[in-house]
């Protein structure tokens, strides 16, 4: 099975490690993937307003391109995942959006939400399997206490994202176990980091990010892992700096011995 | 456009049915920006129902909502307060002179680490 990999803009610029370690790990695990040719920016945030069509079109283009190639879209950035999955859901269920997007794009065959958007962590859980990852680990991260930081975008709204239990998720903790480390469960793991207000109301972002860090520290975490460049930025810049924050793909690549 | 029509458009744009709200307050209880919301999430729901549009158009809360969707997840009545806030925010930023961010101020707030995703989402949320 081939996965159509969608890196998105930030993974080509400020979050190159998230991408590079992700690719190396997929190769090590024998996953067949290929970057979608000529993908466009997903739009960064899902346009919630029902009367927005134009801001969703670049996501529809990507989804339609992947349809030509088996239809499995593999995402890594949490924000891209949220946008692509929600726009795809609109193309499946919202008549008005379907009609307008197809009228505008005039594709050879109308796109009706046939592709499937799969996050890298879902691929690890559902297609590779955490048992297989465990067996492939050459450098287990023994004794390292890691807190999973889910944030918002992977989990909510659960009616569309269907990623994991939105109030009590386990997927990243299972991942942490698979690479030989010890997961630390803490209350603020699915709280918001402060998101895009970090530029317009930095005080609010500082409060939110430092509350996440404090909650993780209280439970004894030595490190946090995330899949989101925006969360990473907020936790590092606005979180007070008491705990190291890393992309989960870096730890995966380390455990698999391909982090060079 | 009179304010009745404006309320109707905002409701449609939100795609959620505010009349289903049972006023339990769970959305506001879960909101991570609660202290910074001069109008609380549950108030957005009841105020749009009552057509109190002027106050909504002039509040600070539309700029402090984080679009985290926690309120949506917790609502026992399947109402989406975040979508009403978004619909109001769109109403404001689509007006002439309604942009919240002054582009000239951007260079001062951008640092070396800032991800593209943050800059694009900030523009998408606050400017047209
Ligand atoms: S989406 Fe906005 S209103 Fe709803 S809980 Fe999050 S910050 Fe509060
Ligand atoms: S959680 Fe839902 S039902 Fe309760 S006050 Fe908020 S919108 Fe109304």
XYZ file of C-alpha atoms and ligand atoms in Angstrom:
404
model
C 0.000 0.000 0.000
C 1.345 3.398 -0.964
C 0.892 6.508 1.197
C 0.748 9.964 -0.376
C 2.816 12.033 1.996
C 1.772 15.643 2.617
C 4.538 17.542 4.475
C 3.070 21.074 4.349
C 4.907 24.411 4.419
C 6.247 24.482 7.949
C 7.917 21.071 7.604
C 9.874 22.469 4.673
C 11.130 25.441 6.661
C 11.035 25.804 10.459
C 10.162 22.208 11.276
C 12.596 20.372 9.016
C 13.482 17.901 11.778
C 9.873 16.794 12.140
C 9.911 15.913 8.445
C 13.439 14.481 8.117
C 13.172 12.153 11.134
C 9.705 11.157 10.014
C 10.926 10.093 6.575
C 13.931 8.189 7.903
C 11.748 6.310 10.336
C 9.219 5.367 7.658
C 12.054 4.006 5.529
C 13.398 2.033 8.481
C 9.936 0.588 9.096
C 9.485 -0.348 5.444
C 6.508 1.940 4.806
C 5.942 2.720 1.130
C 5.374 6.451 0.739
C 5.838 9.227 -1.776
C 5.530 12.986 -1.400
C 2.494 14.363 -3.219
C 3.721 16.238 -6.267
C 2.868 19.923 -6.393
C 0.982 19.957 -3.114
C -0.171 23.376 -1.924
C -0.433 24.958 1.510
C -3.399 23.481 3.397
C -4.398 26.976 4.569
C -3.048 26.581 8.136
C -6.439 26.699 9.882
C -9.674 24.979 8.978
C -12.159 27.654 7.849
C -14.990 27.063 10.316
C -17.436 29.509 8.727
C -19.908 27.756 6.416
C -19.707 30.493 3.793
C -15.969 30.082 3.210
C -15.185 28.142 0.067
C -12.092 29.687 -1.534
C -9.942 29.136 1.565
C -10.643 25.392 1.399
C -9.817 24.863 -2.260
C -6.097 24.245 -1.918
C -6.860 21.420 0.507
C -9.376 19.967 -1.957
C -6.751 20.043 -4.725
C -4.341 18.033 -2.587
C -7.030 15.529 -1.641
C -8.083 15.114 -5.267
C -4.466 14.575 -6.391
C -4.046 11.836 -3.805
C -7.225 10.154 -5.022
C -5.474 9.468 -8.345
C -2.811 7.555 -6.453
C -4.692 5.183 -4.172
C -6.274 7.840 -1.969
C -4.264 7.456 1.241
C -3.049 10.899 2.380
C -0.372 10.759 5.053
C -0.001 13.870 7.233
C 2.495 14.686 9.960
C 1.882 18.287 11.080
C -1.150 18.345 13.424
C -2.495 21.517 11.825
C -2.336 20.178 8.253
C -3.973 17.008 9.477
C -6.834 18.927 11.083
C -7.424 21.045 7.969
C -7.200 18.241 5.412
C -9.352 15.852 7.390
C -12.070 18.432 8.049
C -12.142 19.712 4.486
C -12.345 16.123 3.290
C -15.294 15.595 5.595
C -16.984 18.643 4.037
C -16.422 17.176 0.597
C -18.089 13.990 1.782
C -21.031 15.544 3.571
C -21.661 19.192 2.642
C -23.626 19.498 -0.611
C -22.989 23.205 -0.972
C -19.221 22.834 -0.546
C -19.120 19.860 -2.932
C -20.963 21.738 -5.629
C -19.007 24.979 -5.361
C -15.574 23.354 -5.071
C -16.204 21.066 -8.044
C -17.665 23.840 -10.165
C -14.608 25.928 -9.512
C -11.910 23.291 -9.811
C -13.473 21.560 -12.840
C -11.484 18.363 -12.298
C -11.733 15.546 -14.838
C -13.859 13.649 -12.361
C -15.639 15.417 -9.481
C -13.985 14.995 -6.087
C -16.441 13.774 -3.456
C -14.227 13.088 -0.456
C -12.975 9.682 -1.626
C -9.461 10.062 -0.193
C -8.641 9.121 3.374
C -6.514 11.374 5.593
C -4.249 9.453 7.948
C -1.955 10.993 10.528
C 1.547 9.575 10.962
C 0.673 8.413 14.488
C -2.410 6.628 13.148
C -0.212 4.982 10.561
C 2.096 3.760 13.332
C -0.852 2.431 15.340
C -3.151 1.082 12.639
C -0.940 0.103 9.709
C 2.514 -0.646 11.176
C 1.464 -1.589 14.716
C 3.179 -0.598 17.967
C 4.297 -4.213 18.511
C 6.195 -4.161 15.262
C 7.781 -0.823 16.190
C 8.815 -2.244 19.540
C 10.477 -5.144 17.776
C 12.311 -2.769 15.401
C 13.763 -0.593 18.194
C 17.545 -0.831 18.501
C 18.105 1.972 21.033
C 15.273 1.821 23.545
C 14.889 5.093 25.459
C 14.988 3.253 28.773
C 13.994 5.193 31.855
C 13.216 8.465 30.064
C 9.993 9.947 31.453
C 8.078 11.499 28.580
C 4.816 13.421 28.603
C 2.634 13.230 25.496
C 1.402 16.640 24.410
C -1.710 16.188 22.276
C -2.971 19.763 22.185
C -6.190 20.437 20.263
C -5.826 19.748 16.584
C -5.345 15.995 16.530
C -8.299 15.372 18.823
C -10.994 17.954 18.170
C -13.681 17.969 16.986
C -13.804 14.253 17.654
C -16.913 13.847 15.487
C -14.678 14.447 12.456
C -11.142 13.755 13.682
C -11.930 10.348 15.286
C -8.267 10.170 16.275
C -8.556 8.767 19.777
C -10.673 9.315 22.885
C -10.697 13.151 22.953
C -10.777 13.373 26.749
C -8.497 10.480 27.581
C -6.296 9.621 24.607
C -3.641 6.885 24.735
C -2.025 6.771 21.294
C 1.055 8.871 22.109
C 1.544 7.091 25.441
C 1.437 3.784 23.532
C 3.994 5.192 21.132
C 6.229 6.242 24.047
C 6.023 2.700 25.455
C 6.867 1.206 22.065
C 10.156 3.143 21.888
C 11.086 1.865 25.357
C 10.473 5.057 27.364
C 8.066 5.670 30.251
C 4.931 7.714 29.511
C 3.871 10.314 32.063
C 0.158 11.104 32.119
C -0.629 14.682 33.212
C -3.811 16.724 33.297
C -2.977 19.356 30.668
C -1.924 17.048 27.844
C -4.962 17.941 25.714
C -5.157 21.620 26.730
C -4.479 24.399 24.235
C -0.930 25.850 24.042
C -2.267 29.323 23.182
C -2.240 28.777 19.425
C -2.162 31.799 17.095
C -2.747 34.383 19.850
C 0.909 34.040 20.758
C 1.558 37.023 18.474
C -1.514 39.149 19.284
C -1.928 38.386 23.001
C 1.368 36.948 24.128
C 0.368 37.055 27.793
C -2.457 34.611 27.131
C -0.164 32.248 25.201
C 2.379 32.416 28.041
C -0.291 31.497 30.587
C -1.526 28.558 28.532
C 1.875 27.141 27.608
C 3.366 27.507 31.059
C 0.329 25.768 32.571
C 0.987 22.782 30.284
C 4.663 22.687 31.247
C 3.893 23.044 34.977
C 1.313 20.263 34.863
C 3.771 17.915 33.108
C 6.565 18.802 35.515
C 4.339 18.126 38.527
C 3.844 14.584 37.313
C 7.565 14.087 36.830
C 7.940 14.414 33.058
C 11.482 15.156 31.843
C 10.481 15.814 28.278
C 7.384 16.502 26.168
C 6.719 15.253 22.672
C 4.477 16.868 20.081
C 3.512 16.533 16.416
C 2.734 20.231 15.968
C 5.193 23.011 15.003
C 2.926 25.675 16.521
C 2.655 23.832 19.849
C 6.407 23.304 19.760
C 6.982 27.014 19.277
C 4.596 28.034 22.053
C 5.800 25.457 24.561
C 9.434 26.399 23.924
C 9.078 30.172 23.632
C 6.195 30.819 25.995
C 6.305 27.841 28.338
C 9.124 28.975 30.616
C 11.722 26.520 29.321
C 11.745 24.096 32.244
C 11.119 20.978 30.181
C 12.632 20.002 26.877
C 10.144 19.684 24.003
C 10.831 17.448 21.017
C 9.067 16.190 17.931
C 7.955 12.601 18.370
C 9.615 11.642 15.069
C 13.025 12.566 16.453
C 12.583 10.092 19.301
C 11.284 7.460 16.916
C 14.321 7.895 14.660
C 16.620 7.711 17.705
C 14.981 4.500 18.911
C 15.190 2.995 15.428
C 18.847 4.003 15.125
C 18.334 6.262 12.109
C 18.708 9.705 13.707
C 21.991 10.621 12.031
C -28.715 45.424 6.155
C -30.656 45.542 9.401
C -29.495 43.751 12.476
C -32.150 41.039 12.145
C -30.753 40.025 8.777
C -27.247 40.231 10.145
C -28.121 37.841 12.976
C -29.687 35.442 10.499
C -26.550 35.463 8.334
C -24.263 34.931 11.318
C -26.379 32.011 12.505
C -26.280 30.405 9.080
C -22.567 30.988 8.780
C -21.999 29.239 12.107
C -23.775 26.098 10.934
C -24.883 25.393 14.501
C -28.289 25.603 16.167
C -28.039 27.971 19.135
C -31.671 27.304 20.088
C -30.712 23.823 21.300
C -28.621 25.307 24.141
C -29.846 24.308 27.614
C -27.655 26.885 29.375
C -25.611 24.396 31.363
C -22.427 26.480 31.036
C -20.147 23.519 30.337
C -18.662 25.260 27.305
C -17.535 28.218 29.399
C -16.381 25.927 32.194
C -14.027 24.200 29.781
C -12.785 27.299 27.934
C -9.022 27.821 28.330
C -9.398 31.523 27.487
C -12.277 32.051 29.949
C -10.612 34.848 31.933
C -9.797 36.744 28.765
C -13.291 36.396 27.280
C -15.283 39.585 28.002
C -18.251 37.685 26.590
C -18.130 34.025 27.642
C -18.746 31.154 25.193
C -22.202 30.320 26.638
C -23.128 34.018 26.384
C -22.281 34.032 22.675
C -24.837 31.268 22.258
C -27.613 32.999 24.175
C -26.857 36.474 22.837
C -26.994 35.391 19.202
C -30.308 33.679 20.004
C -31.617 36.916 21.487
C -30.199 38.963 18.610
C -27.900 41.080 20.794
C -25.544 41.616 17.933
C -23.960 45.007 18.664
C -22.255 43.814 21.846
C -20.934 40.733 20.061
C -19.500 42.762 17.192
C -17.620 44.982 19.617
C -16.222 42.456 22.071
C -12.619 41.459 22.718
C -13.449 37.769 23.057
C -13.445 37.173 19.303
C -9.699 37.871 19.363
C -8.958 35.740 22.414
C -10.854 32.597 21.465
C -8.204 30.014 20.573
C -10.407 27.892 18.275
C -9.401 24.951 20.456
C -12.870 23.394 20.096
C -12.932 22.306 23.730
C -16.336 23.987 24.147
C -17.679 22.053 21.172
C -16.406 18.762 22.528
C -18.052 19.299 25.913
C -21.450 20.580 24.839
C -24.099 17.999 25.752
C -26.548 19.550 23.265
C -24.338 19.427 20.194
C -24.092 23.208 19.944
C -20.784 24.637 18.692
C -20.036 27.894 20.570
C -16.661 28.148 18.760
C -18.486 28.243 15.429
C -20.689 31.128 16.592
C -17.598 33.025 17.745
C -15.977 32.360 14.365
C -19.084 33.544 12.521
C -19.052 36.809 14.513
C -15.305 37.262 13.991
C -15.773 36.826 10.250
C -18.542 39.410 10.298
C -16.165 41.914 11.906
C -13.021 41.265 9.884
C -14.881 41.253 6.575
C -16.034 44.813 7.158
C -14.098 47.638 5.604
C -11.264 48.498 7.982
C -12.068 45.402 10.030
C -8.588 43.883 9.962
C -7.269 43.226 13.445
C -3.590 42.963 12.563
C -1.634 45.884 11.286
C 0.887 44.358 8.876
C 3.457 46.992 9.715
C 3.681 45.640 13.237
C 4.511 42.128 12.090
C 8.303 42.466 11.674
C 8.636 43.376 15.362
C 6.825 40.290 16.588
C 8.451 37.790 14.260
C 11.432 35.967 15.717
C 13.787 33.392 14.207
C 11.770 30.407 15.415
C 8.254 31.442 14.466
C 6.638 28.727 12.321
C 4.944 29.656 9.023
C 1.840 27.908 10.265
C 1.477 30.484 13.043
C 1.799 33.463 10.730
C -0.645 32.106 8.169
C -3.206 31.074 10.780
C -2.992 34.450 12.496
C -3.754 36.181 9.191
C -6.539 33.778 8.377
C -8.154 34.341 11.761
C -7.722 38.076 12.114
C -7.542 39.699 8.663
C -9.278 39.599 5.330
S -12.865 27.333 20.989
Fe -12.698 29.387 21.883
S -14.551 29.611 23.130
Fe -14.334 27.433 22.689
S -13.237 26.617 24.469
Fe -11.685 27.114 22.900
S -11.014 29.205 23.389
Fe -12.944 28.854 24.501
S -22.280 23.588 26.705
Fe -23.821 23.659 25.053
S -25.819 23.521 26.096
Fe -24.277 24.047 27.662
S -24.314 26.325 27.744
Fe -22.707 25.756 26.282
S -23.730 25.762 24.293
Fe -25.361 25.715 25.833
